[in-house]
């Protein structure tokens, strides 16, 4: 567990086994647009509603002693959406982070942002830096927000960094192994996710954590992200605990 012993852990809901909890959960938070459409609302209202599901999920994971929660907030492909929606999302990320930073600090959450943050609006980048720095020493759950994240981009960037180090003579290419490779990924300090949850029923990983999900257990639910609640999370955890992880063994 990456959480400190001093962090209080609440009793688990009935049926869940403390000894078989995932240490790291990854989530593809999908279905905001469809949730809004079904209610006759603009897609953007789905994103606003999705923030509440995220807060709730983070609080539950923290309470139940999960070591890390890594969520997909914006992919490298999401720039292809209409500019109104992209701008709305950037403004939403900024306002939510501003509003929630204090509460994250009080809950000992260690927040990080994974992805190519360069193209993000400057005000958002400043706030991201502030929130990462000011929570870096927190002892609670690691909360990783994948923003302008793409698994392929991450792998290419890692390859570039390793190549640069090799050219400078700092690294012998023949010594590059899985650990050295993983140390150049955005997730360098994190264990691999044990459980991947995808909402909205889509059975694909959409360029998320291509390297890190190698042996994750996958739980797909039809629940749309703004409707994802404690019951849906418990279902995912029960599903996870019913699996036999073999890692290629027998
Ligand atoms: C996920 O919901 C949120 C982001 C990708 C930012 P969507 O916006 O993809 O919602 P659907 O899939 O269109 O319903
Ligand atoms: C994945 O959802 C990205 C995020 C949840 C941020 P998308 O809605 O972008 O994925 P596709 O287009 O259905 O594969
Ligand atoms: Mg979607």
Short mmCIF file of C-alpha atoms and ligand atoms in Angstrom, two decimals:
data_model
loop_
_atom_site.label_atom_id
_atom_site.label_comp_id
_atom_site.label_asym_id
_atom_site.label_seq_id
_atom_site.Cartn_x
_atom_site.Cartn_y
_atom_site.Cartn_z
CA UNK A 1 0.00 0.00 0.00
CA UNK A 2 1.34 3.42 -0.83
CA UNK A 3 -0.82 5.13 1.79
CA UNK A 4 0.71 5.83 5.18
CA UNK A 5 -0.37 3.93 8.29
CA UNK A 6 -1.36 7.19 9.93
CA UNK A 7 -4.19 7.68 7.39
CA UNK A 8 -7.46 6.49 8.86
CA UNK A 9 -9.17 3.73 6.88
CA UNK A 10 -12.90 3.16 7.29
CA UNK A 11 -14.53 -0.27 7.52
CA UNK A 12 -15.33 -1.73 4.10
CA UNK A 13 -18.89 -2.32 2.87
CA UNK A 14 -20.20 -5.82 3.51
CA UNK A 15 -18.87 -8.46 1.14
CA UNK A 16 -15.54 -6.80 0.40
CA UNK A 17 -12.35 -8.43 1.59
CA UNK A 18 -9.73 -6.03 2.93
CA UNK A 19 -6.93 -8.41 1.95
CA UNK A 20 -8.05 -8.50 -1.67
CA UNK A 21 -8.52 -4.80 -2.32
CA UNK A 22 -6.76 -3.36 -5.38
CA UNK A 23 -3.94 -1.01 -4.47
CA UNK A 24 -4.35 1.05 -7.64
CA UNK A 25 -7.57 1.73 -9.56
CA UNK A 26 -7.67 3.36 -13.00
CA UNK A 27 -10.89 4.78 -14.42
CA UNK A 28 -11.99 5.77 -17.92
CA UNK A 29 -14.74 8.19 -16.96
CA UNK A 30 -16.93 7.90 -20.04
CA UNK A 31 -20.54 8.72 -20.91
CA UNK A 32 -20.94 12.34 -19.77
CA UNK A 33 -22.31 13.44 -23.14
CA UNK A 34 -24.82 10.58 -23.39
CA UNK A 35 -25.96 11.20 -19.82
CA UNK A 36 -26.73 14.82 -20.67
CA UNK A 37 -28.36 13.95 -24.00
CA UNK A 38 -30.70 11.47 -22.31
CA UNK A 39 -31.85 14.28 -20.06
CA UNK A 40 -32.23 16.79 -22.91
CA UNK A 41 -29.30 18.82 -21.59
CA UNK A 42 -26.20 20.16 -23.38
CA UNK A 43 -23.18 17.82 -23.28
CA UNK A 44 -21.33 20.26 -21.06
CA UNK A 45 -23.83 19.65 -18.25
CA UNK A 46 -22.74 16.03 -18.34
CA UNK A 47 -19.15 17.08 -17.68
CA UNK A 48 -20.23 19.24 -14.74
CA UNK A 49 -22.23 16.35 -13.31
CA UNK A 50 -19.26 14.03 -13.84
CA UNK A 51 -17.17 16.13 -11.45
CA UNK A 52 -19.45 15.06 -8.59
CA UNK A 53 -18.93 11.38 -9.44
CA UNK A 54 -15.20 11.95 -9.43
CA UNK A 55 -15.23 13.66 -6.03
CA UNK A 56 -17.36 10.88 -4.63
CA UNK A 57 -15.15 8.14 -6.10
CA UNK A 58 -11.97 9.77 -4.82
CA UNK A 59 -13.43 10.10 -1.32
CA UNK A 60 -14.57 6.48 -1.24
CA UNK A 61 -11.23 5.17 -2.52
CA UNK A 62 -9.40 7.28 0.03
CA UNK A 63 -11.70 6.12 2.84
CA UNK A 64 -11.30 2.47 1.90
CA UNK A 65 -7.51 2.64 1.83
CA UNK A 66 -6.90 2.41 -1.93
CA UNK A 67 -3.32 3.52 -2.60
CA UNK A 68 -3.84 5.25 -5.94
CA UNK A 69 -6.65 6.42 -8.20
CA UNK A 70 -5.74 7.34 -11.77
CA UNK A 71 -8.47 8.87 -13.92
CA UNK A 72 -8.71 9.76 -17.60
CA UNK A 73 -9.91 13.35 -17.78
CA UNK A 74 -8.83 14.46 -21.28
CA UNK A 75 -7.14 12.45 -24.01
CA UNK A 76 -4.74 13.60 -26.72
CA UNK A 77 -7.61 12.80 -29.13
CA UNK A 78 -10.19 14.91 -27.26
CA UNK A 79 -8.80 18.11 -28.89
CA UNK A 80 -10.73 17.00 -31.98
CA UNK A 81 -14.03 17.88 -30.26
CA UNK A 82 -15.81 21.16 -31.03
CA UNK A 83 -13.80 24.06 -29.60
CA UNK A 84 -16.70 25.14 -27.37
CA UNK A 85 -16.61 21.79 -25.60
CA UNK A 86 -12.81 21.77 -25.30
CA UNK A 87 -12.83 25.31 -23.88
CA UNK A 88 -15.59 24.39 -21.47
CA UNK A 89 -13.57 21.43 -20.21
CA UNK A 90 -10.40 23.50 -19.70
CA UNK A 91 -12.36 26.11 -17.75
CA UNK A 92 -14.08 23.38 -15.75
CA UNK A 93 -10.75 21.73 -14.82
CA UNK A 94 -9.44 25.08 -13.62
CA UNK A 95 -12.49 26.07 -11.59
CA UNK A 96 -12.85 22.64 -9.97
CA UNK A 97 -9.17 22.47 -9.05
CA UNK A 98 -9.30 25.98 -7.58
CA UNK A 99 -12.41 25.12 -5.57
CA UNK A 100 -11.24 21.71 -4.34
CA UNK A 101 -7.54 22.26 -3.65
CA UNK A 102 -8.00 23.07 0.00
CA UNK A 103 -10.18 20.05 0.63
CA UNK A 104 -7.64 17.82 -1.16
CA UNK A 105 -4.94 19.15 1.15
CA UNK A 106 -7.06 18.53 4.26
CA UNK A 107 -7.69 14.96 3.12
CA UNK A 108 -3.95 14.36 2.61
CA UNK A 109 -4.51 13.65 -1.10
CA UNK A 110 -1.37 13.74 -3.22
CA UNK A 111 -2.46 15.02 -6.62
CA UNK A 112 -0.53 14.67 -9.85
CA UNK A 113 -1.31 15.38 -13.49
CA UNK A 114 -0.12 12.92 -16.09
CA UNK A 115 0.18 13.88 -19.73
CA UNK A 116 1.72 16.48 -21.98
CA UNK A 117 0.71 19.57 -20.02
CA UNK A 118 2.44 22.07 -22.36
CA UNK A 119 -0.58 22.84 -24.60
CA UNK A 120 -2.92 23.52 -21.65
CA UNK A 121 -4.04 27.11 -20.93
CA UNK A 122 -1.44 28.96 -18.84
CA UNK A 123 -3.76 29.65 -15.90
CA UNK A 124 -4.58 25.94 -15.66
CA UNK A 125 -0.90 25.01 -15.87
CA UNK A 126 -0.06 27.42 -13.03
CA UNK A 127 -2.79 25.96 -10.86
CA UNK A 128 -1.65 22.42 -11.69
CA UNK A 129 1.90 23.27 -10.63
CA UNK A 130 0.67 24.84 -7.41
CA UNK A 131 -1.57 21.88 -6.55
CA UNK A 132 1.11 19.28 -7.33
CA UNK A 133 3.76 21.13 -5.31
CA UNK A 134 1.53 21.87 -2.35
CA UNK A 135 0.33 18.27 -2.00
CA UNK A 136 3.60 16.51 -2.89
CA UNK A 137 4.34 15.56 0.72
CA UNK A 138 0.82 14.37 1.54
CA UNK A 139 0.58 10.87 2.89
CA UNK A 140 -2.84 9.85 1.57
CA UNK A 141 -4.14 8.48 -1.70
CA UNK A 142 -2.25 9.26 -4.91
CA UNK A 143 -4.73 10.95 -7.21
CA UNK A 144 -3.48 11.05 -10.80
CA UNK A 145 -5.45 13.07 -13.31
CA UNK A 146 -4.58 12.18 -16.90
CA UNK A 147 -4.88 15.42 -18.82
CA UNK A 148 -3.89 15.67 -22.49
CA UNK A 149 -2.81 12.10 -21.91
CA UNK A 150 -2.29 9.52 -24.65
CA UNK A 151 -0.67 6.14 -24.13
CA UNK A 152 1.08 6.23 -27.48
CA UNK A 153 2.39 9.76 -26.90
CA UNK A 154 3.70 8.67 -23.50
CA UNK A 155 5.56 5.72 -25.02
CA UNK A 156 7.06 7.86 -27.79
CA UNK A 157 8.21 10.49 -25.27
CA UNK A 158 9.81 7.77 -23.14
CA UNK A 159 11.62 6.39 -26.21
CA UNK A 160 12.86 9.91 -27.04
CA UNK A 161 14.21 10.45 -23.54
CA UNK A 162 16.00 7.11 -23.52
CA UNK A 163 17.47 7.83 -26.96
CA UNK A 164 18.71 11.25 -25.79
CA UNK A 165 20.37 9.73 -22.74
CA UNK A 166 22.00 7.08 -24.93
CA UNK A 167 23.31 9.65 -27.40
CA UNK A 168 24.82 11.63 -24.52
CA UNK A 169 26.57 8.48 -23.37
CA UNK A 170 24.63 8.34 -20.09
CA UNK A 171 22.89 5.10 -20.89
CA UNK A 172 23.97 1.91 -22.60
CA UNK A 173 21.07 0.96 -24.95
CA UNK A 174 21.68 -2.73 -24.34
CA UNK A 175 20.89 -2.15 -20.65
CA UNK A 176 17.41 -0.72 -21.30
CA UNK A 177 14.99 -3.07 -19.57
CA UNK A 178 11.34 -2.85 -18.50
CA UNK A 179 12.18 -1.03 -15.27
CA UNK A 180 14.31 1.60 -16.99
CA UNK A 181 11.65 2.05 -19.67
CA UNK A 182 8.87 2.40 -17.07
CA UNK A 183 10.93 4.99 -15.20
CA UNK A 184 10.53 7.36 -18.18
CA UNK A 185 6.73 7.11 -18.23
CA UNK A 186 4.43 9.70 -16.59
CA UNK A 187 3.58 7.02 -14.03
CA UNK A 188 7.23 6.49 -13.04
CA UNK A 189 6.64 6.46 -9.29
CA UNK A 190 3.38 4.49 -9.39
CA UNK A 191 2.64 0.77 -9.33
CA UNK A 192 0.60 -0.56 -12.27
CA UNK A 193 -3.20 -0.40 -11.91
CA UNK A 194 -4.74 -3.60 -10.58
CA UNK A 195 -8.24 -2.71 -11.73
CA UNK A 196 -9.44 -0.71 -14.72
CA UNK A 197 -13.03 0.53 -14.63
CA UNK A 198 -14.67 1.86 -17.79
CA UNK A 199 -18.11 3.37 -17.61
CA UNK A 200 -20.74 3.76 -20.38
CA UNK A 201 -20.34 0.24 -21.72
CA UNK A 202 -17.59 0.82 -24.29
CA UNK A 203 -15.24 -2.14 -24.45
CA UNK A 204 -12.04 -0.39 -25.46
CA UNK A 205 -9.15 1.36 -23.73
CA UNK A 206 -9.02 4.45 -25.99
CA UNK A 207 -5.26 5.02 -25.73
CA UNK A 208 -5.25 4.90 -21.91
CA UNK A 209 -2.20 3.56 -19.98
CA UNK A 210 -1.20 1.16 -22.77
CA UNK A 211 1.91 -0.02 -20.95
CA UNK A 212 0.60 0.06 -17.39
CA UNK A 213 -2.61 -1.92 -17.99
CA UNK A 214 -0.71 -5.01 -19.18
CA UNK A 215 -2.16 -7.16 -16.37
CA UNK A 216 -5.01 -5.04 -15.00
CA UNK A 217 -8.38 -6.69 -14.41
CA UNK A 218 -10.98 -4.89 -16.55
CA UNK A 219 -14.46 -4.04 -15.31
CA UNK A 220 -16.82 -2.49 -17.87
CA UNK A 221 -20.12 -1.13 -16.60
CA UNK A 222 -23.04 0.31 -18.57
CA UNK A 223 -23.47 3.01 -15.91
CA UNK A 224 -22.76 6.45 -17.39
CA UNK A 225 -20.04 8.34 -15.52
CA UNK A 226 -22.32 10.98 -13.89
CA UNK A 227 -24.38 8.11 -12.44
CA UNK A 228 -21.34 6.24 -11.09
CA UNK A 229 -21.83 6.00 -7.31
CA UNK A 230 -20.84 3.93 -4.27
CA UNK A 231 -22.95 0.97 -5.42
CA UNK A 232 -21.28 0.94 -8.83
CA UNK A 233 -17.84 1.14 -7.23
CA UNK A 234 -18.64 -1.69 -4.82
CA UNK A 235 -19.84 -3.79 -7.79
CA UNK A 236 -16.54 -3.16 -9.57
CA UNK A 237 -14.58 -4.12 -6.44
CA UNK A 238 -16.62 -7.29 -5.94
CA UNK A 239 -16.05 -8.20 -9.58
CA UNK A 240 -12.31 -7.59 -9.08
CA UNK A 241 -12.24 -9.73 -5.94
CA UNK A 242 -13.91 -12.60 -7.80
CA UNK A 243 -11.07 -12.77 -10.35
CA UNK A 244 -8.12 -15.08 -10.21
CA UNK A 245 -5.08 -13.12 -11.32
CA UNK A 246 -2.63 -15.44 -12.98
CA UNK A 247 -0.03 -13.11 -14.58
CA UNK A 248 0.67 -15.78 -17.15
CA UNK A 249 1.14 -18.52 -14.56
CA UNK A 250 -1.12 -21.49 -13.91
C1 LIG B 1 -16.17 11.47 -21.04
O1 LIG B 1 -17.47 11.64 -21.49
C2 LIG B 1 -15.49 12.78 -20.71
C3 LIG B 1 -14.43 13.17 -21.64
C4 LIG B 1 -13.98 12.46 -22.62
C5 LIG B 1 -13.83 14.47 -21.42
P1 LIG B 1 -17.78 11.90 -23.02
O2 LIG B 1 -17.76 13.38 -23.27
O3 LIG B 1 -16.87 11.13 -23.88
O4 LIG B 1 -19.26 11.37 -23.12
P2 LIG B 1 -19.88 10.48 -24.30
O5 LIG B 1 -18.97 9.32 -24.49
O6 LIG B 1 -19.94 11.36 -25.49
O7 LIG B 1 -21.22 10.08 -23.79
C1 LIG B 2 -11.91 8.38 -23.33
O1 LIG B 2 -13.21 8.66 -23.67
C2 LIG B 2 -11.22 9.62 -22.83
C3 LIG B 2 -11.68 10.11 -21.54
C4 LIG B 2 -12.55 9.54 -20.76
C5 LIG B 2 -11.09 11.34 -21.11
P1 LIG B 2 -13.62 9.04 -25.17
O2 LIG B 2 -15.07 9.28 -25.17
O3 LIG B 2 -12.75 10.14 -25.67
O4 LIG B 2 -13.23 7.71 -25.95
P2 LIG B 2 -13.84 7.08 -27.28
O5 LIG B 2 -13.84 8.17 -28.31
O6 LIG B 2 -15.23 6.63 -26.96
O7 LIG B 2 -12.94 5.95 -27.61
MG1 LIG B 3 -16.96 9.26 -24.64
#
